[in-house]
Short mmCIF file of C-alpha atoms in Angstrom, two decimals:
data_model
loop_
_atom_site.label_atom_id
_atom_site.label_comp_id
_atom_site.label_asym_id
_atom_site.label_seq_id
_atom_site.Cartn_x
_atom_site.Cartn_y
_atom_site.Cartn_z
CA UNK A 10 -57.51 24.61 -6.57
CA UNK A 11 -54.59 22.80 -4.72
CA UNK A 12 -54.28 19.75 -7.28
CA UNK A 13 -51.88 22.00 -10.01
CA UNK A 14 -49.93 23.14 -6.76
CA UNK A 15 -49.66 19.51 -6.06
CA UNK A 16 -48.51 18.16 -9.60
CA UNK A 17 -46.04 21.36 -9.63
CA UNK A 18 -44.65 20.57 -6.46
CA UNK A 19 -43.72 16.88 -7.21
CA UNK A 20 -42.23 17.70 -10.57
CA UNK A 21 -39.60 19.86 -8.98
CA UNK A 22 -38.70 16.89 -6.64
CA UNK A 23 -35.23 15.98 -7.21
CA UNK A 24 -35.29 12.01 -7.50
CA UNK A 25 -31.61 11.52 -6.99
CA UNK A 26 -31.92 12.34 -3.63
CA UNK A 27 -34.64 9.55 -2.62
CA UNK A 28 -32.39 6.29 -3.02
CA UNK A 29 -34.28 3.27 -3.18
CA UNK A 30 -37.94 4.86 -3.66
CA UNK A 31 -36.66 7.63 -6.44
CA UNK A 32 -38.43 4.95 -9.27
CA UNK A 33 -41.73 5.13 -7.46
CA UNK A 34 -41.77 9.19 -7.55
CA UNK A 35 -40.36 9.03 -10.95
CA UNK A 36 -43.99 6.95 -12.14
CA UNK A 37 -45.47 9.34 -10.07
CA UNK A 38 -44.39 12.66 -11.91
CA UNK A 39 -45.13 11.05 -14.61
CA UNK A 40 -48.91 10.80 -14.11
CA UNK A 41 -51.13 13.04 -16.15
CA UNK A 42 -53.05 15.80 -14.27
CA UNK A 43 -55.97 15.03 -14.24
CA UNK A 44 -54.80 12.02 -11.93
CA UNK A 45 -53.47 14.16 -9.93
CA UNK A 46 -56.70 16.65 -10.02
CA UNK A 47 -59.03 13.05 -9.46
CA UNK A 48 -57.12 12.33 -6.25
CA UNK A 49 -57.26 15.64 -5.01
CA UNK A 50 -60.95 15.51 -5.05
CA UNK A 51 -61.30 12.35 -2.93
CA UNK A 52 -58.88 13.32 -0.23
CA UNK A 53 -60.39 16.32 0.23
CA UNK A 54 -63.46 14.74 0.42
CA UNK A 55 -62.00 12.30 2.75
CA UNK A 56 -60.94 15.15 5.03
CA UNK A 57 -63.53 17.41 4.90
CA UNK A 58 -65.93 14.24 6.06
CA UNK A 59 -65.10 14.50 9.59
CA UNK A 60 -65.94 18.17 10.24
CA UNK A 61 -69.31 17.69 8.10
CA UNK A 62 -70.21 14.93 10.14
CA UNK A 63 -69.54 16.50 13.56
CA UNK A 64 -71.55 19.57 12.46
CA UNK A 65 -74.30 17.07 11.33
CA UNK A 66 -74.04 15.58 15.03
CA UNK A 67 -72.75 11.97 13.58
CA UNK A 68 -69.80 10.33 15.35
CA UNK A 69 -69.60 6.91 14.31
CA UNK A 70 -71.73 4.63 12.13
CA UNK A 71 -74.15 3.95 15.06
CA UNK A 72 -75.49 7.34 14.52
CA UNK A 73 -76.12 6.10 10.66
CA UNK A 74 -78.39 2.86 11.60
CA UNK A 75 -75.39 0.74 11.02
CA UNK A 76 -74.88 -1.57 13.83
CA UNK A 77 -72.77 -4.46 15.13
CA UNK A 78 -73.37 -7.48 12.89
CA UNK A 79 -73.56 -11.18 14.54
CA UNK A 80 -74.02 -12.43 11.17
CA UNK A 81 -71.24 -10.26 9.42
CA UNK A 82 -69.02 -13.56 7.72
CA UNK A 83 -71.98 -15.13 6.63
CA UNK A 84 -73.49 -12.35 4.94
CA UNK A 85 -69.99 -11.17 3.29
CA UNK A 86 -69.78 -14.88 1.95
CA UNK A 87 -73.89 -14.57 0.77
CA UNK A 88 -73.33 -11.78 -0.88
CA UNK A 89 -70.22 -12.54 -2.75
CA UNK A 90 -72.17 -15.94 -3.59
CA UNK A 91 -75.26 -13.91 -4.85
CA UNK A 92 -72.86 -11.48 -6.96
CA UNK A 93 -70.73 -13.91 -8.65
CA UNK A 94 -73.35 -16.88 -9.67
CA UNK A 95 -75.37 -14.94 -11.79
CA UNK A 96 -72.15 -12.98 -13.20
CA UNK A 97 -70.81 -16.33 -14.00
CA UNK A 98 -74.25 -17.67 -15.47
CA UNK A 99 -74.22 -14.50 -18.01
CA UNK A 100 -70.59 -15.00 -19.20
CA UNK A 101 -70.71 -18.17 -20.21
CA UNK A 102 -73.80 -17.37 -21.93
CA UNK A 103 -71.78 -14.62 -23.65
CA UNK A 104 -69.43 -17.15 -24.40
CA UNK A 105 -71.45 -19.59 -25.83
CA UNK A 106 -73.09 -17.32 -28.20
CA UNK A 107 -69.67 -15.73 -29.39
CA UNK A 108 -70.71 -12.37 -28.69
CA UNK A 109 -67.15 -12.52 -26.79
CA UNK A 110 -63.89 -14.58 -27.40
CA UNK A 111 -61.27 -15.66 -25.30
CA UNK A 112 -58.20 -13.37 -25.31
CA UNK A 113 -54.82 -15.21 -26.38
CA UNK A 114 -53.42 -14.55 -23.10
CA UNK A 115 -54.53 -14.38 -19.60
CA UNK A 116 -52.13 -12.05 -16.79
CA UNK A 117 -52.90 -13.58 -13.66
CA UNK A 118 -51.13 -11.19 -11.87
CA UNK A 119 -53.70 -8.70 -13.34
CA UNK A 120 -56.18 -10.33 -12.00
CA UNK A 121 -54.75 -10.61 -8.27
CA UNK A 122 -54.52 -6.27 -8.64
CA UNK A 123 -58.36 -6.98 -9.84
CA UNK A 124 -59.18 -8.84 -6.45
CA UNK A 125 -57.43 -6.27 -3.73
CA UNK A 126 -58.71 -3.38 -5.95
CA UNK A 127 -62.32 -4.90 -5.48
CA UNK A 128 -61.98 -4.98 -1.93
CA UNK A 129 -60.59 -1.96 -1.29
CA UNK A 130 -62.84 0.18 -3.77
CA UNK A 131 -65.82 -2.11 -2.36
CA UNK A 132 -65.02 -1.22 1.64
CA UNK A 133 -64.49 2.52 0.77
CA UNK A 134 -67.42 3.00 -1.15
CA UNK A 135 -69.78 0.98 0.86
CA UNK A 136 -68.37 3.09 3.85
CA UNK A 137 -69.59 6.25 2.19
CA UNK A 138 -72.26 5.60 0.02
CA UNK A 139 -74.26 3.06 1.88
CA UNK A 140 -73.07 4.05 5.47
CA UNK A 141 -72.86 7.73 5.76
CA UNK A 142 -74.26 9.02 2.99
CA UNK A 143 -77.52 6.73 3.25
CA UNK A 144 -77.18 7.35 6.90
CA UNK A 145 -77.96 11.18 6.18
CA UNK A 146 -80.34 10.84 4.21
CA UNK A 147 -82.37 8.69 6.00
CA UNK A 148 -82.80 11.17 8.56
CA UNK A 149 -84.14 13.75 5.81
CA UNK A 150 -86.37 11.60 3.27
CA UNK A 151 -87.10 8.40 4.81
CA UNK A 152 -85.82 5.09 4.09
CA UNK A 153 -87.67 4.95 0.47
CA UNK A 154 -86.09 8.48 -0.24
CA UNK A 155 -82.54 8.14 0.75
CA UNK A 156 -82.96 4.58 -1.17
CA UNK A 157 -83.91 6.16 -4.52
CA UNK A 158 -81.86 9.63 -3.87
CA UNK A 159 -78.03 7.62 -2.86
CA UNK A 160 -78.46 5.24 -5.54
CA UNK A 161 -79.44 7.47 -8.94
CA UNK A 162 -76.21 9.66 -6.74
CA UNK A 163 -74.40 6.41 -7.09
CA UNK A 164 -74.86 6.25 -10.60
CA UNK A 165 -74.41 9.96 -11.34
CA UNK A 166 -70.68 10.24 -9.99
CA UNK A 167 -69.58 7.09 -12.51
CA UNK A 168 -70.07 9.31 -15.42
CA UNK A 169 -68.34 12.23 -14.01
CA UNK A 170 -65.03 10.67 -15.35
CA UNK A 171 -61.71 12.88 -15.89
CA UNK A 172 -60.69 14.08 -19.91
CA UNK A 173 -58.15 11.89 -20.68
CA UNK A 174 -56.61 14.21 -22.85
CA UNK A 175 -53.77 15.35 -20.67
CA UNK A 176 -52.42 19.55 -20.43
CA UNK A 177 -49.12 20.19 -22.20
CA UNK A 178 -48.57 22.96 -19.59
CA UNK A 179 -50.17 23.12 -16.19
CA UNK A 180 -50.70 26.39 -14.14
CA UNK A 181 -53.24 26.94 -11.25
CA UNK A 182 -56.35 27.39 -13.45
CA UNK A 183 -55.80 23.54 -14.72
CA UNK A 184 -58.22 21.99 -12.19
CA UNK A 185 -60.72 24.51 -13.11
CA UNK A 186 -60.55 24.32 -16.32
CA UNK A 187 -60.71 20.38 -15.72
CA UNK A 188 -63.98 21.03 -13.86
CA UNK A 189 -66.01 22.77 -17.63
CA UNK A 190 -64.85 18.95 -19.30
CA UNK A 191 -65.79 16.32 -16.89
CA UNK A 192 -68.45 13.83 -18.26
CA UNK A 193 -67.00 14.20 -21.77
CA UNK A 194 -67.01 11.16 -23.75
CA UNK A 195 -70.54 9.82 -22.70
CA UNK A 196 -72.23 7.07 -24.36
CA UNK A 197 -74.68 7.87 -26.97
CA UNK A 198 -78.48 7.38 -26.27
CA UNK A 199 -79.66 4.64 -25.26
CA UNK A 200 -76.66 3.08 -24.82
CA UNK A 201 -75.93 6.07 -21.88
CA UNK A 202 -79.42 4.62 -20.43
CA UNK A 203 -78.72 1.70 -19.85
CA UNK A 204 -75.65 2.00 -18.57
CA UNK A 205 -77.56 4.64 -16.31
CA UNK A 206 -80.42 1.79 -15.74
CA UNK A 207 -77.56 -0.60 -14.56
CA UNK A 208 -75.98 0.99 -12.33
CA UNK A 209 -78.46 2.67 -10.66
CA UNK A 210 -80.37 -0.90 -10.11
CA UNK A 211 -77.08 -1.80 -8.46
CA UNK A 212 -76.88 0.84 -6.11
CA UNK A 213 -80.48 0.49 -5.30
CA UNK A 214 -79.71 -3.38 -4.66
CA UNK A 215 -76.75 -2.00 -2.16
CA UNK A 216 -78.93 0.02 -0.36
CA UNK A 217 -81.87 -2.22 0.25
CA UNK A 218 -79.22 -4.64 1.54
CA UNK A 219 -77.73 -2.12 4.19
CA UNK A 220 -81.49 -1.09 5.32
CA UNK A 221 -82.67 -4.61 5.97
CA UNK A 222 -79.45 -5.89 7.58
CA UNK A 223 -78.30 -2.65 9.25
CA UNK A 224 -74.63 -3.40 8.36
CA UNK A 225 -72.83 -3.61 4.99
CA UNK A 226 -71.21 -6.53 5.32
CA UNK A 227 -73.29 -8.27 2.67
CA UNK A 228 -73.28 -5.21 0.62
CA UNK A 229 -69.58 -5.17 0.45
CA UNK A 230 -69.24 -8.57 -0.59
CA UNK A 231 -71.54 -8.16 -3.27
CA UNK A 232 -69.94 -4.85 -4.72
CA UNK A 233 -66.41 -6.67 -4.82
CA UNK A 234 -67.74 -9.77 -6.64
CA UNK A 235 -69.58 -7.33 -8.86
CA UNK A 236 -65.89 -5.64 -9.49
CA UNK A 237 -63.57 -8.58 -9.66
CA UNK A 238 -66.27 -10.59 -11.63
CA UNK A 239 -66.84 -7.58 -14.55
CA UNK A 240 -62.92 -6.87 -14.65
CA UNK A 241 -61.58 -10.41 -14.64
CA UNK A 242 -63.98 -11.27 -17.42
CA UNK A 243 -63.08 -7.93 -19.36
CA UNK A 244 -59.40 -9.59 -18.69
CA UNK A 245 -60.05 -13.12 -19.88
CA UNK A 246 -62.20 -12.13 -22.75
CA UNK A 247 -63.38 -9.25 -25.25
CA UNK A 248 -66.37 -7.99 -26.66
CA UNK A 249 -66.91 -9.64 -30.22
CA UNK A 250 -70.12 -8.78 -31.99
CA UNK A 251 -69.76 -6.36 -34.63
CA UNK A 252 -71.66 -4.08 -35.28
CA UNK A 253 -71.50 -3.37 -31.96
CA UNK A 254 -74.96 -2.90 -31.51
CA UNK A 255 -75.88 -6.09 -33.08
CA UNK A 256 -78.39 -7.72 -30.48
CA UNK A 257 -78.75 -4.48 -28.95
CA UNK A 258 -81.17 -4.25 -26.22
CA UNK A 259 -80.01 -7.95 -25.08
CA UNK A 260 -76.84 -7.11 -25.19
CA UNK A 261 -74.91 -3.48 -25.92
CA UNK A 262 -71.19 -2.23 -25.79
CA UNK A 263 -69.91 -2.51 -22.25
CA UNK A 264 -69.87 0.87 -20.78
CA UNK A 265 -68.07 3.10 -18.01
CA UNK A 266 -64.60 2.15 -19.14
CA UNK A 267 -65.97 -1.34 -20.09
CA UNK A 268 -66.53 -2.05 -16.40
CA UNK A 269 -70.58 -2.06 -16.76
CA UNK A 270 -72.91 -4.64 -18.99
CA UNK A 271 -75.06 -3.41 -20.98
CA UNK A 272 -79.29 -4.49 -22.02
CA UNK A 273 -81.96 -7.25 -20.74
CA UNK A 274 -79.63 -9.99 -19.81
CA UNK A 275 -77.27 -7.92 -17.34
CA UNK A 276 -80.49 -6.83 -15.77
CA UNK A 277 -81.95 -10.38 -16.03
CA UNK A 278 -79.08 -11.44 -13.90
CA UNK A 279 -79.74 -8.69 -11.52
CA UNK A 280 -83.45 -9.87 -11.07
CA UNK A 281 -81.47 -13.52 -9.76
CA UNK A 282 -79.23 -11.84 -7.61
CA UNK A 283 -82.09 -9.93 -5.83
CA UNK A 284 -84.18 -13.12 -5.48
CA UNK A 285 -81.11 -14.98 -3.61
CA UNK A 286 -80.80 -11.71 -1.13
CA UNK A 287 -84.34 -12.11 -0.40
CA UNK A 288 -84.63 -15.73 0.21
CA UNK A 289 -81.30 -14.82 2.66
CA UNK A 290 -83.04 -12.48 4.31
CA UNK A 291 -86.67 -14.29 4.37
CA UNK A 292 -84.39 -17.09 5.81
CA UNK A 293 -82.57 -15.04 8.90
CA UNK A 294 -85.62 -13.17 10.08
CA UNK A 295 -87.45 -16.45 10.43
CA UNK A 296 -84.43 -18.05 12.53
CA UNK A 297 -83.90 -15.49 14.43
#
């Protein structure tokens, strides 16, 4: 409801009279709406967190089971380690096989944006996801339950992506009419299930971290290495088979805006990943 008030009322801004940061509102009015109407949704979200949690009798991740981490550096670097070896195992095994190529030309400064968007996207969505939304539902279906319920969530809400199409005009029935279109533009069966598969075998990786250590340090570094990993490699190189479904289930058309592997091997490397966490963990519980 407010995000067409909120594109209307920065189009009308008169950029002459901000000096130095009129070319910064100037990209900004000329965003699509639906950017605007995606950002509306997560700061609302954002701010209508605090009154749902002090209803809900939470005041700090304490009252989630996440607690004060001795071993926080070590299990950021662990989990960035057991992100990124695999990742890097199954690239150059794409590689090798030519199923992608080398792009002409690499933008390192791309790939610096790639990094602080990892961490930042990683911190935020381990915050909500894995701390207060597992928190919650811990308290209603168990650890098993909120394990299985946050992560299929997890996967859900990367498929609820905004039309890209754009509105010629906007007027204050735009984000609702936004609301009838979003998850247009799936992925076809079974390409849409594994995708699906993936990512929910991520998130429940992510969780089962955050219940055995009671932090998310180590989930955070494995979601950024999971994020810079996927988008540096979707930088450095493209997809190459053709047909595109060539050695389909092994391999399938990147999904999700390219940002999610697709078939055995992706999972295959998944299976590695897990069996570094647990030797980590195995490994702290009998030294401590």
């Amino acid at each position: 409801m407010v995000a067409p008030w909120i594109y209307l009322g920065i189009q009308r801004v008169p950029v002459v009279n901000f000096g130095n940061v009129a070319s910064f509102i100037l990209e900004v009015q000329k965003m699509p709406f639906h950017r605007y109407f995606s950002r509306s949704i997560q700061v609302t979200a954002l701010l209508l967190l605090w009154p749902a949690f002090r209803w809900l009798g939470i005041n700090d991740l304490v009252g989630c089971s996440i607690y004060p981490n001795k071993y926080a550096r070590v299990d950021l670097l662990f989990g960035i380690f057991s992100a990124l070896l695999p990742l890097a195992f199954l690239e150059i095994l794409f590689l090798w096989k030519g199923w992608y190529v080398f792009t002409p030309m690499v933008n390192f400064l791309l790939l610096m944006k790639f990094l602080i968007t990892a961490v930042i996207v990683a911190m935020l969505e381990e915050y909500f996801f894995r701390g207060l939304l597992l928190g919650i539902c811990r308290r209603a279906f168990g650890d098993q339950g909120a394990l299985w319920l946050t992560s299929l969530f997890f996967a859900a809400l990367h498929f609820l992506n905004m039309p890209h199409g754009g509105e010629i005009s906007v007027d204050c029935f735009s984000g609702l009419r936004l609301l009838g279109e979003l998850g247009e533009g799936l992925p076809k069966m079974p390409l849409l299930l594994g995708a699906f598969t993936t990512l929910t075998l991520l998130g429940i990786i992510l969780a089962w971290m955050t219940l055995r250590t009671h932090s998310l340090w180590l989930a955070i570094g494995l979601h950024a290495a999971w994020i810079f990993g996927q988008q540096s490699f979707n930088q450095i190189a493209r997809y190459a088979l053709s047909p595109a479904d060539r050695v389909f289930p092994w391999l399938g058309k990147p999904q999700v805006h390219g940002m999610v592997p697709v078939g055995v091997l992706p999972l295959l490397s998944l299976v590695l990943t897990i069996i570094f966490l647990k030797i980590w963990c195995d490994f702290k519980h009998s030294n401590a």
